[in-house]
Short mmCIF file of C-alpha atoms in Angstrom, two decimals:
data_model
loop_
_atom_site.label_atom_id
_atom_site.label_comp_id
_atom_site.label_asym_id
_atom_site.label_seq_id
_atom_site.Cartn_x
_atom_site.Cartn_y
_atom_site.Cartn_z
CA MET A 1 -28.46 18.12 -25.89
CA ALA A 2 -31.68 19.74 -24.68
CA ALA A 3 -31.47 21.54 -21.34
CA ARG A 4 -33.09 19.53 -18.60
CA SER A 5 -36.20 20.87 -16.96
CA ASP A 6 -36.36 22.03 -13.36
CA VAL A 7 -38.54 19.01 -12.57
CA GLU A 8 -35.94 16.60 -13.91
CA LEU A 9 -33.17 18.32 -11.97
CA LEU A 10 -35.22 18.34 -8.77
CA GLU A 11 -36.14 14.67 -9.17
CA GLU A 12 -32.49 13.74 -9.47
CA LEU A 13 -31.70 15.65 -6.26
CA LEU A 14 -34.62 13.91 -4.58
CA VAL A 15 -33.35 10.45 -5.56
CA ARG A 16 -29.99 11.24 -4.03
CA GLU A 17 -31.50 12.68 -0.85
CA HIS A 18 -33.64 9.55 -0.50
CA ALA A 19 -30.51 7.41 -0.84
CA LEU A 20 -28.82 9.32 1.98
CA LEU A 21 -31.93 9.10 4.16
CA SER A 22 -32.06 5.33 3.62
CA ALA A 23 -28.36 5.06 4.43
CA TYR A 24 -28.74 6.84 7.78
CA GLU A 25 -31.84 4.82 8.64
CA ALA A 26 -29.96 1.61 7.93
CA ALA A 27 -26.89 2.77 9.83
CA LEU A 28 -28.98 3.58 12.90
CA LYS A 29 -30.68 0.17 12.79
CA ARG A 30 -27.33 -1.60 12.56
CA ASP A 31 -25.51 0.61 15.06
CA ALA A 32 -23.11 1.76 12.34
CA ILE A 33 -23.27 5.39 13.48
CA ASP A 34 -23.39 7.19 16.81
CA ALA A 35 -27.10 7.31 17.70
CA GLU A 36 -27.30 11.07 18.33
CA LEU A 37 -25.32 12.05 15.23
CA GLY A 38 -27.16 9.51 13.09
CA ALA A 39 -30.58 10.71 14.26
CA THR A 40 -29.65 14.35 13.55
CA LEU A 41 -28.41 13.59 10.05
CA ARG A 42 -31.40 11.34 9.31
CA ASP A 43 -33.84 14.01 10.47
CA HIS A 44 -32.14 16.64 8.32
CA GLU A 45 -32.35 14.33 5.31
CA ARG A 46 -36.05 13.75 5.98
CA ASP A 47 -36.57 17.50 5.95
CA HIS A 48 -34.61 17.81 2.71
CA VAL A 49 -36.70 15.07 1.09
CA ARG A 50 -39.91 16.70 2.27
CA ALA A 51 -38.81 20.11 0.98
CA LEU A 52 -37.82 18.73 -2.43
CA GLU A 53 -41.11 16.83 -2.69
CA GLN A 54 -43.00 20.02 -1.95
CA SER A 55 -41.07 21.87 -4.64
CA LEU A 56 -42.11 19.34 -7.32
CA PRO A 57 -45.37 19.80 -9.20
CA GLY A 58 -47.62 17.07 -7.84
CA GLY A 59 -45.44 16.81 -4.73
CA ALA A 60 -44.90 13.37 -3.31
CA ALA A 61 -47.01 11.77 -6.04
CA ARG A 62 -44.01 11.98 -8.35
CA ASN A 63 -41.64 10.85 -5.61
CA PRO A 64 -38.80 9.03 -7.38
CA ARG A 65 -36.77 6.65 -5.19
CA ALA A 66 -33.77 4.51 -5.94
CA SER A 67 -35.04 0.94 -5.75
CA VAL A 68 -31.81 -1.08 -5.87
CA PRO A 69 -29.83 -1.30 -2.60
CA SER A 70 -26.29 -0.04 -3.01
CA PRO A 71 -23.59 -2.72 -2.65
CA LYS A 72 -21.27 0.04 -1.42
CA LEU A 73 -23.71 0.88 1.37
CA GLU A 74 -23.98 -2.77 2.39
CA ALA A 75 -20.19 -3.04 2.53
CA ALA A 76 -19.92 0.17 4.54
CA LEU A 77 -22.56 -0.95 7.03
CA GLY A 78 -20.79 -4.27 7.45
CA GLY A 79 -17.49 -2.56 8.18
CA GLY A 80 -18.59 -0.78 11.34
CA ARG A 81 -18.84 2.88 12.35
CA GLU A 82 -15.61 4.14 10.81
CA SER A 83 -16.37 2.41 7.54
CA PHE A 84 -19.87 3.88 7.43
CA ALA A 85 -18.64 7.37 8.33
CA ARG A 86 -16.14 7.31 5.46
CA PHE A 87 -18.88 6.12 3.10
CA ALA A 88 -21.21 8.89 4.32
CA VAL A 89 -18.51 11.56 3.94
CA ASP A 90 -18.08 10.48 0.31
CA GLN A 91 -21.81 10.45 -0.36
CA GLU A 92 -22.47 13.80 1.31
CA GLY A 93 -19.46 15.42 -0.36
CA SER A 94 -20.55 14.10 -3.73
CA LEU A 95 -24.07 15.42 -3.16
CA VAL A 96 -22.72 18.87 -2.24
CA GLY A 97 -20.85 18.85 -5.55
CA HIS A 98 -24.01 17.72 -7.34
CA TYR A 99 -26.02 20.57 -5.81
CA ALA A 100 -23.27 23.05 -6.79
CA ALA A 101 -23.55 21.86 -10.39
CA THR A 102 -27.34 21.56 -10.46
CA VAL A 103 -28.77 24.50 -8.53
CA PRO A 104 -27.29 27.15 -10.88
CA ARG A 105 -29.20 25.44 -13.73
CA ILE A 106 -32.56 25.70 -11.97
CA ARG A 107 -34.60 28.32 -13.84
CA ASN A 108 -36.99 29.12 -11.00
CA ALA A 109 -35.00 31.76 -9.11
CA ARG A 110 -37.17 31.40 -6.00
CA LEU A 111 -36.01 27.81 -5.58
CA ARG A 112 -32.29 28.42 -5.96
CA GLY A 113 -31.72 30.06 -2.57
CA PRO A 114 -33.55 27.41 -0.54
CA LEU A 115 -31.85 24.63 -2.50
CA GLY A 116 -28.56 26.32 -1.71
CA SER A 117 -29.41 26.22 1.97
CA ILE A 118 -29.90 22.43 1.69
CA MET A 119 -26.54 22.22 -0.06
CA ALA A 120 -24.94 24.19 2.79
CA CYS A 121 -26.42 21.71 5.27
CA GLY A 122 -24.79 18.88 3.29
CA ALA A 123 -21.44 20.59 3.71
CA ALA A 124 -22.09 20.76 7.45
CA HIS A 125 -22.84 17.03 7.44
CA VAL A 126 -19.44 16.37 5.87
CA VAL A 127 -17.78 18.35 8.65
CA ALA A 128 -19.80 16.55 11.34
CA LEU A 129 -18.86 13.16 9.93
CA ARG A 130 -15.19 14.11 9.61
CA GLU A 131 -15.26 15.23 13.22
CA SER A 132 -16.75 11.87 14.21
CA LEU A 133 -13.77 10.24 12.52
CA GLY A 134 -11.43 12.39 14.59
CA SER A 135 -10.12 13.98 11.42
CA ARG A 136 -7.74 16.90 11.76
CA TYR A 137 -9.05 18.10 8.43
CA LEU A 138 -12.44 19.65 8.98
CA THR A 139 -12.39 21.89 5.95
CA TYR A 140 -9.59 20.81 3.64
CA MET B 1 -18.17 52.62 16.37
CA ALA B 2 -16.99 49.31 17.74
CA SER B 3 -15.64 50.92 20.90
CA SER B 4 -19.11 52.07 21.96
CA LEU B 5 -20.66 48.62 21.71
CA THR B 6 -21.18 46.37 24.70
CA ARG B 7 -18.95 43.30 24.74
CA ARG B 8 -21.84 41.04 23.77
CA GLU B 9 -22.84 43.23 20.85
CA ALA B 10 -19.27 43.74 19.75
CA LEU B 11 -18.71 40.03 19.36
CA GLY B 12 -21.95 39.19 17.67
CA GLY B 13 -23.97 40.30 14.73
CA ALA B 14 -23.62 44.01 15.35
CA ALA B 15 -19.87 43.89 14.84
CA ALA B 16 -20.07 41.82 11.70
CA ALA B 17 -22.78 44.12 10.38
CA LEU B 18 -20.41 47.02 10.92
CA VAL B 19 -17.71 45.17 9.02
CA LEU B 20 -20.12 44.40 6.20
CA ALA B 21 -21.39 47.97 5.98
CA SER B 22 -17.93 49.47 5.98
CA CYS B 23 -16.26 46.94 3.70
CA GLY B 24 -18.76 46.14 1.02
CA GLY B 25 -22.47 46.47 1.53
CA GLY B 26 -22.53 50.25 1.88
CA ASP B 27 -20.06 51.05 -0.87
CA PRO B 28 -21.17 52.47 -4.22
CA PRO B 29 -20.82 50.17 -7.22
CA PRO B 30 -17.17 49.85 -8.23
CA PRO B 31 -15.93 51.62 -11.35
CA GLY B 32 -15.46 49.61 -14.50
CA THR B 33 -16.99 48.95 -17.85
CA ALA B 34 -19.07 45.88 -17.08
CA ARG B 35 -22.48 45.89 -18.71
CA PRO B 36 -25.28 46.83 -16.29
CA GLY B 37 -27.06 43.67 -15.22
CA SER B 38 -24.02 41.53 -16.02
CA GLY B 39 -23.71 40.42 -12.41
CA ALA B 40 -20.34 42.17 -11.95
CA ALA B 41 -21.73 44.52 -9.29
CA LEU B 42 -23.16 41.65 -7.23
CA LEU B 43 -19.92 39.68 -7.50
CA SER B 44 -18.00 42.83 -6.52
CA SER B 45 -20.08 43.05 -3.34
CA LEU B 46 -19.14 39.45 -2.54
CA LEU B 47 -15.49 40.24 -3.21
CA ALA B 48 -15.51 43.41 -1.09
CA PHE B 49 -16.84 41.41 1.84
CA GLU B 50 -14.37 38.61 1.09
CA HIS B 51 -11.49 41.10 1.48
CA ALA B 52 -12.88 42.11 4.87
CA VAL B 53 -13.24 38.49 5.95
CA ILE B 54 -9.62 37.76 5.01
CA ALA B 55 -8.52 40.71 7.15
CA ALA B 56 -10.83 39.54 9.96
CA TYR B 57 -9.27 36.06 9.97
CA GLY B 58 -5.89 37.79 10.24
CA ALA B 59 -7.13 39.45 13.44
CA CYS B 60 -8.44 36.10 14.66
CA GLU B 61 -5.04 34.46 14.08
CA GLU B 62 -3.53 36.80 16.67
CA VAL B 63 -5.59 35.41 19.53
CA VAL B 64 -5.96 31.70 18.74
CA GLY B 65 -3.49 28.87 19.01
CA GLY B 66 -3.00 25.15 18.47
CA ARG B 67 -5.61 23.28 16.45
CA VAL B 68 -7.82 26.34 16.09
CA LEU B 69 -4.97 28.36 14.57
CA LEU B 70 -4.32 25.63 12.00
CA HIS B 71 -7.94 25.70 10.93
CA ILE B 72 -8.19 29.50 10.88
CA ARG B 73 -5.08 29.68 8.71
CA ALA B 74 -6.45 27.04 6.35
CA ILE B 75 -9.79 28.83 6.07
CA ARG B 76 -8.08 32.17 5.47
CA GLY B 77 -6.04 30.56 2.69
CA GLU B 78 -9.22 29.27 1.07
CA GLU B 79 -10.84 32.70 1.36
CA ARG B 80 -7.84 34.17 -0.46
CA THR B 81 -8.28 31.63 -3.25
CA SER B 82 -11.97 32.57 -3.46
CA ALA B 83 -11.08 36.27 -3.64
CA SER B 84 -8.69 35.64 -6.53
CA ARG B 85 -11.31 33.64 -8.38
CA LEU B 86 -14.00 36.31 -7.89
CA ALA B 87 -11.60 39.02 -9.06
CA GLN B 88 -10.86 37.02 -12.20
CA VAL B 89 -14.55 36.55 -13.00
CA ILE B 90 -15.31 40.25 -12.44
CA THR B 91 -12.44 41.19 -14.76
CA GLU B 92 -13.74 38.77 -17.41
CA LEU B 93 -17.10 40.55 -17.19
CA GLY B 94 -15.38 43.85 -17.94
CA GLY B 95 -15.59 45.12 -14.37
CA GLN B 96 -12.91 46.38 -12.04
CA PRO B 97 -12.54 44.22 -8.94
CA PRO B 98 -12.70 46.21 -5.68
CA PRO B 99 -9.15 46.32 -4.29
CA GLY B 100 -9.98 46.12 -0.59
CA LYS B 101 -8.84 48.47 2.14
CA SER B 102 -5.71 48.72 4.24
CA ALA B 103 -5.26 46.44 7.25
CA ALA B 104 -5.55 49.47 9.52
CA GLU B 105 -8.85 50.55 7.97
CA TYR B 106 -10.30 47.09 8.42
CA ALA B 107 -8.93 46.78 11.96
CA ARG B 108 -10.84 49.90 13.03
CA THR B 109 -14.13 48.17 12.21
CA PHE B 110 -13.38 44.91 14.02
CA PRO B 111 -14.38 44.15 17.60
CA ARG B 112 -11.64 43.70 20.17
CA LEU B 113 -10.81 40.00 20.21
CA ARG B 114 -9.32 38.85 23.50
CA THR B 115 -9.75 35.09 23.42
CA SER B 116 -10.10 32.17 21.07
CA GLU B 117 -13.81 32.08 21.93
CA ASP B 118 -14.18 35.74 20.88
CA ALA B 119 -12.42 35.02 17.58
CA LEU B 120 -14.51 31.96 16.77
CA ARG B 121 -17.78 33.72 17.57
CA PHE B 122 -16.75 36.58 15.28
CA ALA B 123 -15.70 34.11 12.57
CA GLN B 124 -19.02 32.28 12.82
CA ASP B 125 -20.97 35.47 12.33
CA LEU B 126 -18.86 36.49 9.35
CA GLU B 127 -19.30 33.06 7.73
CA GLU B 128 -23.06 33.15 8.30
CA ARG B 129 -23.18 36.51 6.53
CA GLN B 130 -21.08 35.16 3.69
CA VAL B 131 -23.40 32.17 3.29
CA ARG B 132 -26.43 34.49 3.18
CA ALA B 133 -24.73 36.68 0.57
CA ASP B 134 -23.83 33.59 -1.49
CA LEU B 135 -27.44 32.37 -1.34
CA GLU B 136 -28.65 35.77 -2.50
CA ALA B 137 -26.17 35.75 -5.37
CA LEU B 138 -27.19 32.21 -6.31
CA ALA B 139 -30.79 33.37 -6.57
CA GLU B 140 -30.15 36.65 -8.35
CA LEU B 141 -27.20 36.30 -10.72
CA PRO B 142 -28.36 36.49 -14.32
CA ASP B 143 -26.75 33.46 -15.90
CA ALA B 144 -25.96 29.89 -14.96
CA ALA B 145 -22.18 30.18 -15.34
CA LEU B 146 -22.04 33.03 -12.81
CA ARG B 147 -24.42 31.21 -10.51
CA ARG B 148 -22.01 28.28 -10.60
CA GLU B 149 -19.35 30.61 -9.21
CA ALA B 150 -21.75 31.63 -6.43
CA ALA B 151 -22.55 27.97 -5.72
CA ASN B 152 -18.85 27.18 -5.37
CA GLU B 153 -18.46 30.11 -2.98
CA LEU B 154 -21.45 28.85 -1.04
CA GLY B 155 -19.94 25.38 -0.75
CA ASN B 156 -16.66 26.74 0.58
CA ASP B 157 -18.29 29.11 3.04
CA ALA B 158 -20.69 26.43 4.27
CA TYR B 159 -17.72 24.16 5.08
CA HIS B 160 -16.05 27.06 6.89
CA LEU B 161 -19.17 27.91 8.86
CA ALA B 162 -19.58 24.30 9.97
CA ALA B 163 -15.91 24.08 10.94
CA VAL B 164 -15.95 27.21 13.10
CA ARG B 165 -19.09 25.91 14.80
CA VAL B 166 -17.40 22.57 15.54
CA LEU B 167 -14.33 24.37 16.86
CA GLN B 168 -16.62 26.09 19.38
CA GLY B 169 -18.10 22.76 20.47
CA LEU B 170 -21.36 23.40 18.59
CA PRO B 171 -23.10 20.99 16.19
CA ALA B 172 -21.78 21.47 12.64
CA ALA B 173 -25.28 22.28 11.37
CA GLU B 174 -27.75 24.33 13.37
CA GLY B 175 -30.66 22.84 11.40
CA PRO B 176 -31.65 21.23 8.09
CA PHE B 177 -31.65 24.54 6.18
CA VAL B 178 -28.56 26.65 6.73
CA THR B 179 -29.72 30.29 7.06
CA GLY B 180 -32.91 29.60 5.14
CA ALA B 181 -35.89 27.33 4.47
CA LEU B 182 -37.75 26.04 1.44
#
């Protein structure tokens, strides 16, 4: 299988960041997350989306977005704050894993560090969400 | 020398910089037969600092209790796992993993930790330095398989950094780009 280009890898990350941004926006509208935490996470995701768009040739013009609403997100939103937090922990954790698998394959060395710093922020989001759930397990 | 630092300096970046300089960053490249440019030297720097961090968490364990102690122990265990993994990769590259120093040698470079707050502030600074080193390795390592190792280290250290921030009552993430920006 041919190696995927940096653009393809970045677009896939952008789709997933858009999905998280949409999830936090929806959660805030439907009071499915604490307002302060939700606004912080949403704002971080906006910055991640903006940064990824800027890293793509053509910038936002290429902007790929997921167009089909996720049934899992709808179910999580309908289940209240704890349900949404568990959903978001899964999504953020999965995205951290996706970054860990993807960023090493990016050929442009100048992008790998900054993309890693977005990945590290995703890990912090997982911890913040676990804390909101009152989890004893912040790191493990 | 840690003893000549003010309390504020001793518990912040200056102390961790001392630890880094004396436990990894200032050391000559480790002996071994790894090919120059293989990435073994960079991974050895990460491992040398990892050894220091494990020792530092041991010092932190002496002054914390309750929930914080549980987390510090868990993080230290994960750092040990990371150290074993890095040593394995360095060996596979033909290098000789740095063995680390004695507990007493490390202890001489640490600030005096009197309270849980001191320990967590020290831990936060160490984790921030680890994250920065991981990001540098992710950018500079020569092949994707080694960069994957750095990315895994970064993930672990980012979770640790966020946890020690939360344990201090701080937000898990200071901003959208942890120790960097695009």
